[in-house]
mmCIF file of C-alpha atoms in Angstrom:
data_model
loop_
_atom_site.group_PDB
_atom_site.id
_atom_site.type_symbol
_atom_site.label_atom_id
_atom_site.label_comp_id
_atom_site.label_asym_id
_atom_site.label_seq_id
_atom_site.Cartn_x
_atom_site.Cartn_y
_atom_site.Cartn_z
ATOM 1 C CA UNK A 2 0.077 -0.077 -0.089
ATOM 2 C CA UNK A 3 1.235 3.393 -1.065
ATOM 3 C CA UNK A 4 2.453 5.722 1.756
ATOM 4 C CA UNK A 5 2.473 9.501 1.896
ATOM 5 C CA UNK A 6 4.523 11.686 4.081
ATOM 6 C CA UNK A 7 3.132 15.359 4.072
ATOM 7 C CA UNK A 8 5.839 16.806 6.556
ATOM 8 C CA UNK A 9 9.002 18.868 5.175
ATOM 9 C CA UNK A 10 12.140 17.190 5.953
ATOM 10 C CA UNK A 11 14.376 19.700 7.930
ATOM 11 C CA UNK A 12 17.902 20.635 7.249
ATOM 12 C CA UNK A 13 20.184 19.144 9.460
ATOM 13 C CA UNK A 14 23.776 18.406 9.985
ATOM 14 C CA UNK A 15 25.585 16.106 7.493
ATOM 15 C CA UNK A 16 25.703 12.891 10.019
ATOM 16 C CA UNK A 17 22.176 13.484 11.412
ATOM 17 C CA UNK A 18 20.760 13.949 7.904
ATOM 18 C CA UNK A 19 22.043 10.787 6.743
ATOM 19 C CA UNK A 20 20.686 9.050 9.911
ATOM 20 C CA UNK A 21 17.282 10.305 9.721
ATOM 21 C CA UNK A 22 16.636 10.021 6.322
ATOM 22 C CA UNK A 23 18.093 6.717 5.053
ATOM 23 C CA UNK A 24 14.895 4.995 6.081
ATOM 24 C CA UNK A 25 13.192 7.206 3.341
ATOM 25 C CA UNK A 26 15.183 6.107 0.402
ATOM 26 C CA UNK A 27 13.553 3.501 -1.728
ATOM 27 C CA UNK A 28 14.426 -0.191 -0.711
ATOM 28 C CA UNK A 29 12.635 -3.493 -0.046
ATOM 29 C CA UNK A 30 9.522 -3.072 2.029
ATOM 30 C CA UNK A 31 8.735 -5.615 4.528
ATOM 31 C CA UNK A 32 6.274 -7.197 2.399
ATOM 32 C CA UNK A 33 8.898 -8.130 -0.300
ATOM 33 C CA UNK A 34 7.791 -5.368 -2.622
ATOM 34 C CA UNK A 35 10.078 -2.943 -3.817
ATOM 35 C CA UNK A 36 9.527 0.640 -2.551
ATOM 36 C CA UNK A 37 9.667 3.456 -4.954
ATOM 37 C CA UNK A 38 10.065 7.015 -2.986
ATOM 38 C CA UNK A 39 9.264 10.225 -4.893
ATOM 39 C CA UNK A 40 9.892 13.530 -3.656
ATOM 40 C CA UNK A 41 7.221 16.136 -4.583
ATOM 41 C CA UNK A 42 6.135 19.588 -3.734
ATOM 42 C CA UNK A 43 2.807 21.166 -4.264
ATOM 43 C CA UNK A 44 -0.096 19.160 -5.945
ATOM 44 C CA UNK A 45 1.158 17.110 -8.956
ATOM 45 C CA UNK A 46 -1.965 15.337 -9.552
ATOM 46 C CA UNK A 47 -0.506 11.867 -9.194
ATOM 47 C CA UNK A 48 -2.565 10.244 -6.343
ATOM 48 C CA UNK A 49 -4.738 8.261 -8.711
ATOM 49 C CA UNK A 50 -1.680 7.394 -11.002
ATOM 50 C CA UNK A 51 0.116 5.814 -8.225
ATOM 51 C CA UNK A 52 -2.822 3.634 -7.388
ATOM 52 C CA UNK A 53 -3.236 2.929 -11.158
ATOM 53 C CA UNK A 54 0.509 1.710 -11.314
ATOM 54 C CA UNK A 55 0.740 -0.030 -8.170
ATOM 55 C CA UNK A 56 -2.351 -2.089 -9.566
ATOM 56 C CA UNK A 57 -0.530 -2.778 -12.749
ATOM 57 C CA UNK A 58 2.870 -3.546 -10.955
ATOM 58 C CA UNK A 59 1.730 -5.581 -7.607
ATOM 59 C CA UNK A 60 5.702 -5.734 -6.760
ATOM 60 C CA UNK A 61 5.825 -1.952 -6.426
ATOM 61 C CA UNK A 62 5.057 0.435 -3.384
ATOM 62 C CA UNK A 63 5.111 3.901 -4.004
ATOM 63 C CA UNK A 64 5.673 6.270 -1.373
ATOM 64 C CA UNK A 65 5.562 10.023 -1.895
ATOM 65 C CA UNK A 66 6.864 12.791 0.343
ATOM 66 C CA UNK A 67 5.615 16.227 0.015
ATOM 67 C CA UNK A 68 7.550 19.395 1.253
ATOM 68 C CA UNK A 69 6.941 23.018 0.577
ATOM 69 C CA UNK A 70 8.437 24.526 -2.683
ATOM 70 C CA UNK A 71 11.564 26.062 -1.005
ATOM 71 C CA UNK A 72 12.117 23.295 1.618
ATOM 72 C CA UNK A 73 11.841 20.746 -1.161
ATOM 73 C CA UNK A 74 14.589 22.373 -3.327
ATOM 74 C CA UNK A 75 16.892 23.148 -0.551
ATOM 75 C CA UNK A 76 16.656 19.575 0.919
ATOM 76 C CA UNK A 77 17.204 18.033 -2.624
ATOM 77 C CA UNK A 78 20.522 20.103 -2.668
ATOM 78 C CA UNK A 79 21.711 19.052 0.951
ATOM 79 C CA UNK A 80 20.744 15.403 -0.145
ATOM 80 C CA UNK A 81 22.813 15.519 -3.310
ATOM 81 C CA UNK A 82 25.900 17.254 -1.508
ATOM 82 C CA UNK A 83 25.927 14.542 0.978
ATOM 83 C CA UNK A 84 24.881 11.670 -1.373
ATOM 84 C CA UNK A 85 22.517 10.632 1.043
ATOM 85 C CA UNK A 86 18.622 11.045 1.716
ATOM 86 C CA UNK A 87 17.474 11.842 -1.645
ATOM 87 C CA UNK A 88 13.997 10.033 -2.787
ATOM 88 C CA UNK A 89 14.078 7.549 -5.966
ATOM 89 C CA UNK A 90 12.581 10.272 -7.961
ATOM 90 C CA UNK A 91 12.868 13.952 -7.265
ATOM 91 C CA UNK A 92 10.624 16.654 -8.586
ATOM 92 C CA UNK A 93 12.493 19.907 -9.968
ATOM 93 C CA UNK A 94 10.801 23.051 -10.533
ATOM 94 C CA UNK A 95 11.571 24.856 -13.969
ATOM 95 C CA UNK A 96 13.399 27.877 -11.617
ATOM 96 C CA UNK A 97 15.830 25.209 -10.136
ATOM 97 C CA UNK A 98 16.656 23.002 -12.943
ATOM 98 C CA UNK A 99 19.493 25.075 -14.211
ATOM 99 C CA UNK A 100 21.186 24.857 -10.898
ATOM 100 C CA UNK A 101 20.574 20.941 -10.363
ATOM 101 C CA UNK A 102 21.795 20.278 -13.997
ATOM 102 C CA UNK A 103 25.219 21.707 -13.446
ATOM 103 C CA UNK A 104 26.031 18.512 -11.880
ATOM 104 C CA UNK A 105 24.587 16.103 -14.174
ATOM 105 C CA UNK A 106 26.855 13.478 -12.588
ATOM 106 C CA UNK A 107 24.698 13.316 -9.591
ATOM 107 C CA UNK A 108 21.634 12.017 -11.672
ATOM 108 C CA UNK A 109 20.855 9.106 -13.953
ATOM 109 C CA UNK A 110 21.061 10.010 -17.726
ATOM 110 C CA UNK A 111 17.846 9.627 -18.943
ATOM 111 C CA UNK A 112 16.631 8.242 -22.629
ATOM 112 C CA UNK A 113 17.450 11.020 -25.398
ATOM 113 C CA UNK A 114 15.231 8.886 -27.921
ATOM 114 C CA UNK A 115 12.136 10.124 -26.324
ATOM 115 C CA UNK A 116 13.051 13.825 -27.139
ATOM 116 C CA UNK A 117 9.994 14.564 -29.480
ATOM 117 C CA UNK A 118 7.494 13.563 -26.699
ATOM 118 C CA UNK A 119 8.129 17.188 -25.505
ATOM 119 C CA UNK A 120 7.979 20.911 -26.603
ATOM 120 C CA UNK A 121 11.652 21.599 -27.767
ATOM 121 C CA UNK A 122 12.245 24.205 -25.140
ATOM 122 C CA UNK A 123 10.907 22.018 -22.357
ATOM 123 C CA UNK A 124 13.466 19.083 -23.548
ATOM 124 C CA UNK A 125 16.380 21.640 -23.733
ATOM 125 C CA UNK A 126 15.694 23.233 -20.506
ATOM 126 C CA UNK A 127 16.663 20.252 -18.621
ATOM 127 C CA UNK A 128 19.872 19.223 -20.717
ATOM 128 C CA UNK A 129 23.053 19.690 -19.060
ATOM 129 C CA UNK A 130 26.007 21.538 -21.025
ATOM 130 C CA UNK A 131 27.424 18.323 -21.963
ATOM 131 C CA UNK A 132 24.212 17.045 -23.495
ATOM 132 C CA UNK A 133 22.967 14.748 -20.676
ATOM 133 C CA UNK A 134 19.388 14.717 -19.970
ATOM 134 C CA UNK A 135 18.646 14.711 -16.042
ATOM 135 C CA UNK A 136 14.724 15.313 -16.161
ATOM 136 C CA UNK A 137 11.623 14.441 -17.868
ATOM 137 C CA UNK A 138 9.184 17.321 -18.126
ATOM 138 C CA UNK A 139 5.635 16.907 -16.492
ATOM 139 C CA UNK A 140 3.730 20.035 -17.076
ATOM 140 C CA UNK A 141 4.361 23.816 -18.046
ATOM 141 C CA UNK A 142 2.602 26.869 -16.383
ATOM 142 C CA UNK A 143 1.800 29.520 -18.699
ATOM 143 C CA UNK A 144 0.143 32.528 -17.568
ATOM 144 C CA UNK A 145 -3.641 33.852 -17.222
ATOM 145 C CA UNK A 146 -5.500 35.847 -14.537
ATOM 146 C CA UNK A 147 -7.853 34.077 -12.171
ATOM 147 C CA UNK A 148 -10.320 36.309 -10.895
ATOM 148 C CA UNK A 149 -13.787 36.413 -8.559
ATOM 149 C CA UNK A 150 -16.534 37.055 -10.429
ATOM 150 C CA UNK A 151 -18.362 38.151 -7.359
ATOM 151 C CA UNK A 152 -15.925 40.551 -6.253
ATOM 152 C CA UNK A 153 -15.516 42.393 -9.339
ATOM 153 C CA UNK A 154 -19.343 42.578 -9.652
ATOM 154 C CA UNK A 155 -19.707 43.977 -6.141
ATOM 155 C CA UNK A 156 -17.138 46.726 -7.332
ATOM 156 C CA UNK A 157 -19.161 47.368 -10.287
ATOM 157 C CA UNK A 158 -16.702 45.994 -13.052
ATOM 158 C CA UNK A 159 -17.377 43.789 -15.862
ATOM 159 C CA UNK A 160 -17.598 39.977 -15.030
ATOM 160 C CA UNK A 161 -17.715 38.321 -18.318
ATOM 161 C CA UNK A 162 -13.886 36.925 -19.181
ATOM 162 C CA UNK A 163 -13.608 38.652 -22.546
ATOM 163 C CA UNK A 164 -14.813 41.980 -20.688
ATOM 164 C CA UNK A 165 -12.240 41.514 -18.033
ATOM 165 C CA UNK A 166 -9.534 40.727 -20.366
ATOM 166 C CA UNK A 167 -10.101 43.687 -22.140
ATOM 167 C CA UNK A 168 -9.832 45.659 -19.025
ATOM 168 C CA UNK A 169 -6.171 45.473 -18.840
ATOM 169 C CA UNK A 170 -4.167 45.259 -21.909
ATOM 170 C CA UNK A 171 -1.048 46.185 -20.026
ATOM 171 C CA UNK A 172 0.132 45.898 -16.521
ATOM 172 C CA UNK A 173 -0.267 49.741 -15.857
ATOM 173 C CA UNK A 174 -3.845 49.349 -17.155
ATOM 174 C CA UNK A 175 -4.068 46.314 -14.606
ATOM 175 C CA UNK A 176 -3.087 48.635 -11.532
ATOM 176 C CA UNK A 177 -5.342 51.488 -12.602
ATOM 177 C CA UNK A 178 -8.377 49.201 -12.847
ATOM 178 C CA UNK A 179 -7.104 47.940 -9.412
ATOM 179 C CA UNK A 180 -7.330 51.425 -7.967
ATOM 180 C CA UNK A 181 -10.923 51.523 -9.208
ATOM 181 C CA UNK A 182 -11.921 48.526 -7.813
ATOM 182 C CA UNK A 183 -10.422 49.383 -4.463
ATOM 183 C CA UNK A 184 -12.591 52.426 -4.375
ATOM 184 C CA UNK A 185 -15.642 50.016 -4.255
ATOM 185 C CA UNK A 186 -14.257 46.696 -3.079
ATOM 186 C CA UNK A 187 -15.998 44.619 -0.721
ATOM 187 C CA UNK A 188 -14.521 44.743 2.908
ATOM 188 C CA UNK A 189 -11.567 43.301 3.415
ATOM 189 C CA UNK A 190 -10.757 42.400 -0.271
ATOM 190 C CA UNK A 191 -7.495 43.706 -1.979
ATOM 191 C CA UNK A 192 -7.039 43.679 -5.884
ATOM 192 C CA UNK A 193 -4.490 41.131 -5.836
ATOM 193 C CA UNK A 194 -2.752 38.846 -3.562
ATOM 194 C CA UNK A 195 0.837 39.960 -3.193
ATOM 195 C CA UNK A 196 3.253 41.879 -4.713
ATOM 196 C CA UNK A 197 5.768 38.766 -5.222
ATOM 197 C CA UNK A 198 3.630 36.929 -7.569
ATOM 198 C CA UNK A 199 2.510 39.990 -9.520
ATOM 199 C CA UNK A 200 6.308 40.840 -9.956
ATOM 200 C CA UNK A 201 6.977 37.286 -10.678
ATOM 201 C CA UNK A 202 4.707 37.429 -13.859
ATOM 202 C CA UNK A 203 5.837 40.605 -15.032
ATOM 203 C CA UNK A 204 9.585 39.391 -15.112
ATOM 204 C CA UNK A 205 8.430 36.112 -16.711
ATOM 205 C CA UNK A 206 7.523 37.937 -19.611
ATOM 206 C CA UNK A 207 10.593 39.825 -20.135
ATOM 207 C CA UNK A 208 12.927 38.995 -23.212
ATOM 208 C CA UNK A 209 15.775 38.488 -20.405
ATOM 209 C CA UNK A 210 15.288 37.583 -16.893
ATOM 210 C CA UNK A 211 17.942 37.332 -13.718
ATOM 211 C CA UNK A 212 20.482 35.932 -16.183
ATOM 212 C CA UNK A 213 21.930 36.528 -19.371
ATOM 213 C CA UNK A 214 22.973 33.422 -21.598
ATOM 214 C CA UNK A 215 26.434 33.658 -20.471
ATOM 215 C CA UNK A 216 25.176 32.770 -17.008
ATOM 216 C CA UNK A 217 25.825 36.424 -15.468
ATOM 217 C CA UNK A 218 23.192 37.796 -13.113
ATOM 218 C CA UNK A 219 21.721 40.815 -14.764
ATOM 219 C CA UNK A 220 19.063 42.137 -12.103
ATOM 220 C CA UNK A 221 20.887 45.360 -11.244
ATOM 221 C CA UNK A 222 21.196 46.497 -15.296
ATOM 222 C CA UNK A 223 17.705 44.888 -16.384
ATOM 223 C CA UNK A 224 15.360 47.530 -16.903
ATOM 224 C CA UNK A 225 12.426 45.277 -17.433
ATOM 225 C CA UNK A 226 12.734 43.940 -13.795
ATOM 226 C CA UNK A 227 13.094 47.588 -12.342
ATOM 227 C CA UNK A 228 10.155 48.892 -14.224
ATOM 228 C CA UNK A 229 7.919 45.774 -12.830
ATOM 229 C CA UNK A 230 9.512 46.390 -9.399
ATOM 230 C CA UNK A 231 8.434 50.058 -9.556
ATOM 231 C CA UNK A 232 5.072 49.388 -10.932
ATOM 232 C CA UNK A 233 4.260 46.547 -8.157
ATOM 233 C CA UNK A 234 5.586 48.760 -5.310
ATOM 234 C CA UNK A 235 3.537 51.678 -6.335
ATOM 235 C CA UNK A 236 0.539 49.248 -6.173
ATOM 236 C CA UNK A 237 1.418 48.195 -2.912
ATOM 237 C CA UNK A 238 1.906 51.721 -1.793
ATOM 238 C CA UNK A 239 -1.594 52.285 -2.943
ATOM 239 C CA UNK A 240 -3.152 49.778 -0.832
ATOM 240 C CA UNK A 241 -4.072 47.224 -3.872
ATOM 241 C CA UNK A 242 -2.143 44.295 -2.247
ATOM 242 C CA UNK A 243 -3.124 41.860 0.529
ATOM 243 C CA UNK A 244 0.341 41.576 1.379
ATOM 244 C CA UNK A 245 0.737 37.895 1.079
ATOM 245 C CA UNK A 246 3.619 35.641 -0.122
ATOM 246 C CA UNK A 247 3.029 32.912 -2.528
ATOM 247 C CA UNK A 248 3.305 29.125 -1.155
ATOM 248 C CA UNK A 249 2.949 30.022 2.342
ATOM 249 C CA UNK A 250 0.399 29.247 5.001
ATOM 250 C CA UNK A 251 -0.925 32.653 4.785
ATOM 251 C CA UNK A 252 -1.177 32.721 1.098
ATOM 252 C CA UNK A 253 -3.248 29.479 1.527
ATOM 253 C CA UNK A 254 -5.435 31.334 3.891
ATOM 254 C CA UNK A 255 -6.204 34.394 1.685
ATOM 255 C CA UNK A 256 -7.639 31.865 -0.724
ATOM 256 C CA UNK A 257 -9.924 30.547 2.087
ATOM 257 C CA UNK A 258 -11.074 33.740 3.463
ATOM 258 C CA UNK A 259 -11.308 35.531 0.081
ATOM 259 C CA UNK A 260 -8.755 38.151 0.803
ATOM 260 C CA UNK A 261 -7.992 39.065 -2.861
ATOM 261 C CA UNK A 262 -9.959 39.631 -6.190
ATOM 262 C CA UNK A 263 -7.285 38.518 -8.728
ATOM 263 C CA UNK A 264 -4.297 35.929 -8.585
ATOM 264 C CA UNK A 265 -1.769 35.179 -11.021
ATOM 265 C CA UNK A 266 -2.718 32.016 -12.689
ATOM 266 C CA UNK A 267 -0.361 29.771 -14.243
ATOM 267 C CA UNK A 268 -2.153 26.204 -15.095
ATOM 268 C CA UNK A 269 -0.994 24.460 -11.963
ATOM 269 C CA UNK A 270 -2.953 27.497 -9.832
ATOM 270 C CA UNK A 271 -6.252 26.088 -10.729
ATOM 271 C CA UNK A 272 -5.408 22.999 -8.605
ATOM 272 C CA UNK A 273 -4.154 25.446 -5.745
ATOM 273 C CA UNK A 274 -7.363 27.215 -5.613
ATOM 274 C CA UNK A 275 -9.596 24.183 -5.529
ATOM 275 C CA UNK A 276 -7.647 22.621 -2.898
ATOM 276 C CA UNK A 277 -7.624 25.768 -0.572
ATOM 277 C CA UNK A 278 -11.023 27.221 -1.374
ATOM 278 C CA UNK A 279 -13.315 24.265 -2.581
ATOM 279 C CA UNK A 280 -16.447 26.378 -1.378
ATOM 280 C CA UNK A 281 -15.703 29.158 -3.922
ATOM 281 C CA UNK A 282 -16.570 26.575 -6.949
ATOM 282 C CA UNK A 283 -18.125 28.895 -9.675
ATOM 283 C CA UNK A 284 -17.039 32.200 -8.312
ATOM 284 C CA UNK A 285 -13.631 32.173 -9.972
ATOM 285 C CA UNK A 286 -13.109 32.590 -13.733
ATOM 286 C CA UNK A 287 -10.387 32.892 -16.094
ATOM 287 C CA UNK A 288 -8.718 36.207 -18.007
ATOM 288 C CA UNK A 289 -5.767 36.989 -20.261
ATOM 289 C CA UNK A 290 -2.739 37.948 -18.503
ATOM 290 C CA UNK A 291 -1.693 41.919 -18.800
ATOM 291 C CA UNK A 292 1.376 42.601 -21.057
ATOM 292 C CA UNK A 293 0.204 41.030 -24.255
ATOM 293 C CA UNK A 294 0.267 37.457 -23.101
ATOM 294 C CA UNK A 295 3.177 35.195 -22.964
ATOM 295 C CA UNK A 296 5.514 34.325 -19.886
ATOM 296 C CA UNK A 297 5.473 31.498 -17.688
ATOM 297 C CA UNK A 298 5.582 30.532 -14.352
ATOM 298 C CA UNK A 299 6.376 26.917 -13.126
ATOM 299 C CA UNK A 300 6.328 23.623 -14.599
ATOM 300 C CA UNK A 301 8.420 20.654 -13.518
ATOM 301 C CA UNK A 302 10.691 17.850 -14.137
ATOM 302 C CA UNK A 303 11.060 14.267 -12.636
ATOM 303 C CA UNK A 304 14.670 13.298 -12.040
ATOM 304 C CA UNK A 305 16.400 10.133 -10.841
ATOM 305 C CA UNK A 306 19.333 10.704 -8.438
ATOM 306 C CA UNK A 307 22.114 8.278 -8.795
ATOM 307 C CA UNK A 308 22.170 7.524 -5.241
ATOM 308 C CA UNK A 309 18.996 5.411 -5.051
ATOM 309 C CA UNK A 310 18.890 1.835 -4.591
ATOM 310 C CA UNK A 311 16.259 1.118 -7.431
ATOM 311 C CA UNK A 312 17.241 3.479 -10.148
ATOM 312 C CA UNK A 313 15.937 1.121 -12.880
ATOM 313 C CA UNK A 314 12.407 0.732 -11.407
ATOM 314 C CA UNK A 315 12.524 4.670 -10.792
ATOM 315 C CA UNK A 316 13.178 5.137 -14.360
ATOM 316 C CA UNK A 317 10.463 3.105 -15.528
ATOM 317 C CA UNK A 318 8.020 4.976 -13.134
ATOM 318 C CA UNK A 319 9.149 8.472 -14.126
ATOM 319 C CA UNK A 320 8.860 7.244 -17.920
ATOM 320 C CA UNK A 321 5.329 6.261 -17.069
ATOM 321 C CA UNK A 322 4.457 9.298 -15.337
ATOM 322 C CA UNK A 323 5.419 11.542 -17.651
ATOM 323 C CA UNK A 324 4.375 9.568 -20.640
ATOM 324 C CA UNK A 325 1.490 11.677 -22.804
ATOM 325 C CA UNK A 326 -1.372 9.536 -21.652
ATOM 326 C CA UNK A 327 -0.552 10.144 -17.928
ATOM 327 C CA UNK A 328 -0.211 13.673 -18.626
ATOM 328 C CA UNK A 329 -3.744 13.825 -20.286
ATOM 329 C CA UNK A 330 -4.899 12.347 -16.854
ATOM 330 C CA UNK A 331 -3.255 14.710 -14.922
ATOM 331 C CA UNK A 332 -4.609 17.636 -17.028
ATOM 332 C CA UNK A 333 -8.404 16.042 -16.908
ATOM 333 C CA UNK A 334 -8.127 15.719 -12.805
ATOM 334 C CA UNK A 335 -6.006 18.451 -11.730
ATOM 335 C CA UNK A 336 -5.720 21.194 -14.722
ATOM 336 C CA UNK A 337 -1.786 20.900 -15.026
ATOM 337 C CA UNK A 338 -0.964 21.707 -18.704
ATOM 338 C CA UNK A 339 0.960 18.885 -20.359
ATOM 339 C CA UNK A 340 4.259 19.191 -21.807
ATOM 340 C CA UNK A 341 3.611 16.881 -24.599
ATOM 341 C CA UNK A 342 2.488 19.094 -27.640
ATOM 342 C CA UNK A 343 0.856 16.081 -29.362
ATOM 343 C CA UNK A 344 -1.856 16.176 -26.627
ATOM 344 C CA UNK A 345 -2.974 20.133 -27.756
ATOM 345 C CA UNK A 346 -4.979 19.215 -30.642
ATOM 346 C CA UNK A 347 -6.981 16.410 -28.818
ATOM 347 C CA UNK A 348 -10.301 17.335 -27.742
ATOM 348 C CA UNK A 349 -9.950 15.930 -24.273
ATOM 349 C CA UNK A 350 -7.409 18.758 -23.753
ATOM 350 C CA UNK A 351 -8.030 21.425 -26.142
ATOM 351 C CA UNK A 352 -11.890 21.573 -25.602
ATOM 352 C CA UNK A 353 -11.611 21.060 -21.939
ATOM 353 C CA UNK A 354 -13.796 23.635 -19.720
ATOM 354 C CA UNK A 355 -13.864 23.667 -15.997
ATOM 355 C CA UNK A 356 -17.083 24.162 -14.012
ATOM 356 C CA UNK A 357 -14.955 25.409 -10.978
ATOM 357 C CA UNK A 358 -13.985 28.315 -13.069
ATOM 358 C CA UNK A 359 -17.376 29.038 -14.502
ATOM 359 C CA UNK A 360 -16.816 26.712 -17.535
ATOM 360 C CA UNK A 361 -13.675 28.694 -18.376
ATOM 361 C CA UNK A 362 -12.242 27.316 -21.687
ATOM 362 C CA UNK A 363 -9.110 26.300 -19.862
ATOM 363 C CA UNK A 364 -7.885 23.742 -22.448
ATOM 364 C CA UNK A 365 -7.662 26.393 -25.156
ATOM 365 C CA UNK A 366 -6.261 29.500 -22.954
ATOM 366 C CA UNK A 367 -3.428 27.024 -21.778
ATOM 367 C CA UNK A 368 -2.471 25.243 -24.841
ATOM 368 C CA UNK A 369 -2.595 28.495 -26.738
ATOM 369 C CA UNK A 370 -0.154 30.058 -24.197
ATOM 370 C CA UNK A 371 2.087 27.028 -24.619
ATOM 371 C CA UNK A 372 2.493 26.811 -27.898
ATOM 372 C CA UNK A 373 3.060 30.679 -28.197
ATOM 373 C CA UNK A 374 5.313 30.756 -25.242
ATOM 374 C CA UNK A 375 8.948 32.268 -25.903
ATOM 375 C CA UNK A 376 11.068 30.711 -22.943
ATOM 376 C CA UNK A 377 13.183 32.639 -20.936
ATOM 377 C CA UNK A 378 16.406 31.568 -20.261
ATOM 378 C CA UNK A 379 17.003 30.492 -16.515
ATOM 379 C CA UNK A 380 20.331 30.643 -14.942
ATOM 380 C CA UNK A 381 21.981 28.560 -12.432
ATOM 381 C CA UNK A 382 20.320 29.742 -9.333
ATOM 382 C CA UNK A 383 17.299 31.475 -11.026
ATOM 383 C CA UNK A 384 14.957 29.754 -8.258
ATOM 384 C CA UNK A 385 16.951 31.286 -5.624
ATOM 385 C CA UNK A 386 16.981 34.760 -7.305
ATOM 386 C CA UNK A 387 13.157 34.508 -7.410
ATOM 387 C CA UNK A 388 12.873 33.843 -3.884
ATOM 388 C CA UNK A 389 15.123 36.929 -2.917
ATOM 389 C CA UNK A 390 13.177 39.040 -5.015
ATOM 390 C CA UNK A 391 9.825 37.935 -3.328
ATOM 391 C CA UNK A 392 11.546 38.478 0.145
ATOM 392 C CA UNK A 393 12.299 41.835 -1.209
ATOM 393 C CA UNK A 394 8.853 42.931 -2.288
ATOM 394 C CA UNK A 395 7.503 41.347 1.054
ATOM 395 C CA UNK A 396 9.940 43.516 3.171
ATOM 396 C CA UNK A 397 8.282 46.652 1.197
ATOM 397 C CA UNK A 398 4.765 44.953 1.795
ATOM 398 C CA UNK A 399 5.426 44.627 5.618
ATOM 399 C CA UNK A 400 7.009 48.168 5.916
ATOM 400 C CA UNK A 401 10.433 47.069 6.810
ATOM 401 C CA UNK A 402 11.955 48.838 4.012
ATOM 402 C CA UNK A 403 11.218 51.367 1.384
ATOM 403 C CA UNK A 404 11.148 50.248 -2.075
ATOM 404 C CA UNK A 405 14.440 51.799 -3.067
ATOM 405 C CA UNK A 406 16.299 50.592 -0.053
ATOM 406 C CA UNK A 407 14.911 46.919 -0.476
ATOM 407 C CA UNK A 408 15.637 46.895 -4.211
ATOM 408 C CA UNK A 409 19.393 47.998 -3.617
ATOM 409 C CA UNK A 410 19.493 45.010 -0.771
ATOM 410 C CA UNK A 411 17.886 42.730 -3.368
ATOM 411 C CA UNK A 412 20.384 43.328 -6.200
ATOM 412 C CA UNK A 413 23.334 42.808 -3.713
ATOM 413 C CA UNK A 414 21.594 39.497 -2.198
ATOM 414 C CA UNK A 415 21.284 38.381 -5.937
ATOM 415 C CA UNK A 416 24.720 39.376 -7.069
ATOM 416 C CA UNK A 417 25.925 37.411 -3.819
ATOM 417 C CA UNK A 418 24.313 34.233 -5.247
ATOM 418 C CA UNK A 419 26.740 34.058 -8.299
ATOM 419 C CA UNK A 420 29.910 34.179 -6.135
#
């Protein structure tokens, strides 16, 4: 029977780390089955797939352990550094894949003959510089805006998705409409969830992000990032933000309590909303993201660390989980957008609507976004830089620093990551 561990694994000293986690690695189960462990963050939509796989492979017992986004990647880095404690399969977010692929020898090299299964840019993003494939793609994010129809209606704004999309062709328009909303907003409701997530979307649309293609951190000279920073900081100062940092317990509570009217919505966000606020079904809808569309937030890979005791069976499971057939099932159940383009023309994906989001055409919205996406280059520590940017904006939200002071600290903190 599959076991699930939800608590995040804390970072410990090397000796204690090895002792505490050795039991978590894949090994033989007491009933003679082979136990395969898989380390995840967030909702990958895999629960039913695990059961399906175990039924078809009665000799396999799958144990998943799920940690927070940040803890998961920090723990994985520690496990790889000590060569102990990693799961048989480890998920890696797109913001961290460049960091881990700089050490491809710590992972099993995966089968390159499957290349045509994925979007070209998705496959290439997890290739090491010497051409080794360390991860099979799961989903891609894309970008949209999820919004509360009831809140917009109470503030006297349009609620139909096409009309809502027309409200904000640019991010400046989005902020201007937020000021209009805030003047008539329901008590306790802000225009957006928090500056960090909004800023992350704006950065994701820029031609160049935190790194140039020579792996040099360029945040200090990147005018697109600074423009986004100034725009979001002004929105925070104008009282449009609920002051929440994404992927935190407070953010989850914000969904439950209806603390904001809009949220940046990559495809995986839909599962988050359903998990955290199931009673809001039908109150949400989906609109185009400002800035002319495009951009990406998230999407992941499944890797197989070499230190595992059951690498061959882990590869078989990772291969099966990321096959187009399983990606289609995950999209149907959890809304995570497949990274296999052959699915985009299939009716089960392209024509999918979601009653939770007022029957929004989620299949068309996100498959169109994925095919039009121009991927932004991610440097070795893009995930860490993103975290620093979110922390910097949070300092502004909490009144700990002014926008310019926090920006200056962020640039310095980001540049230290390269040393």
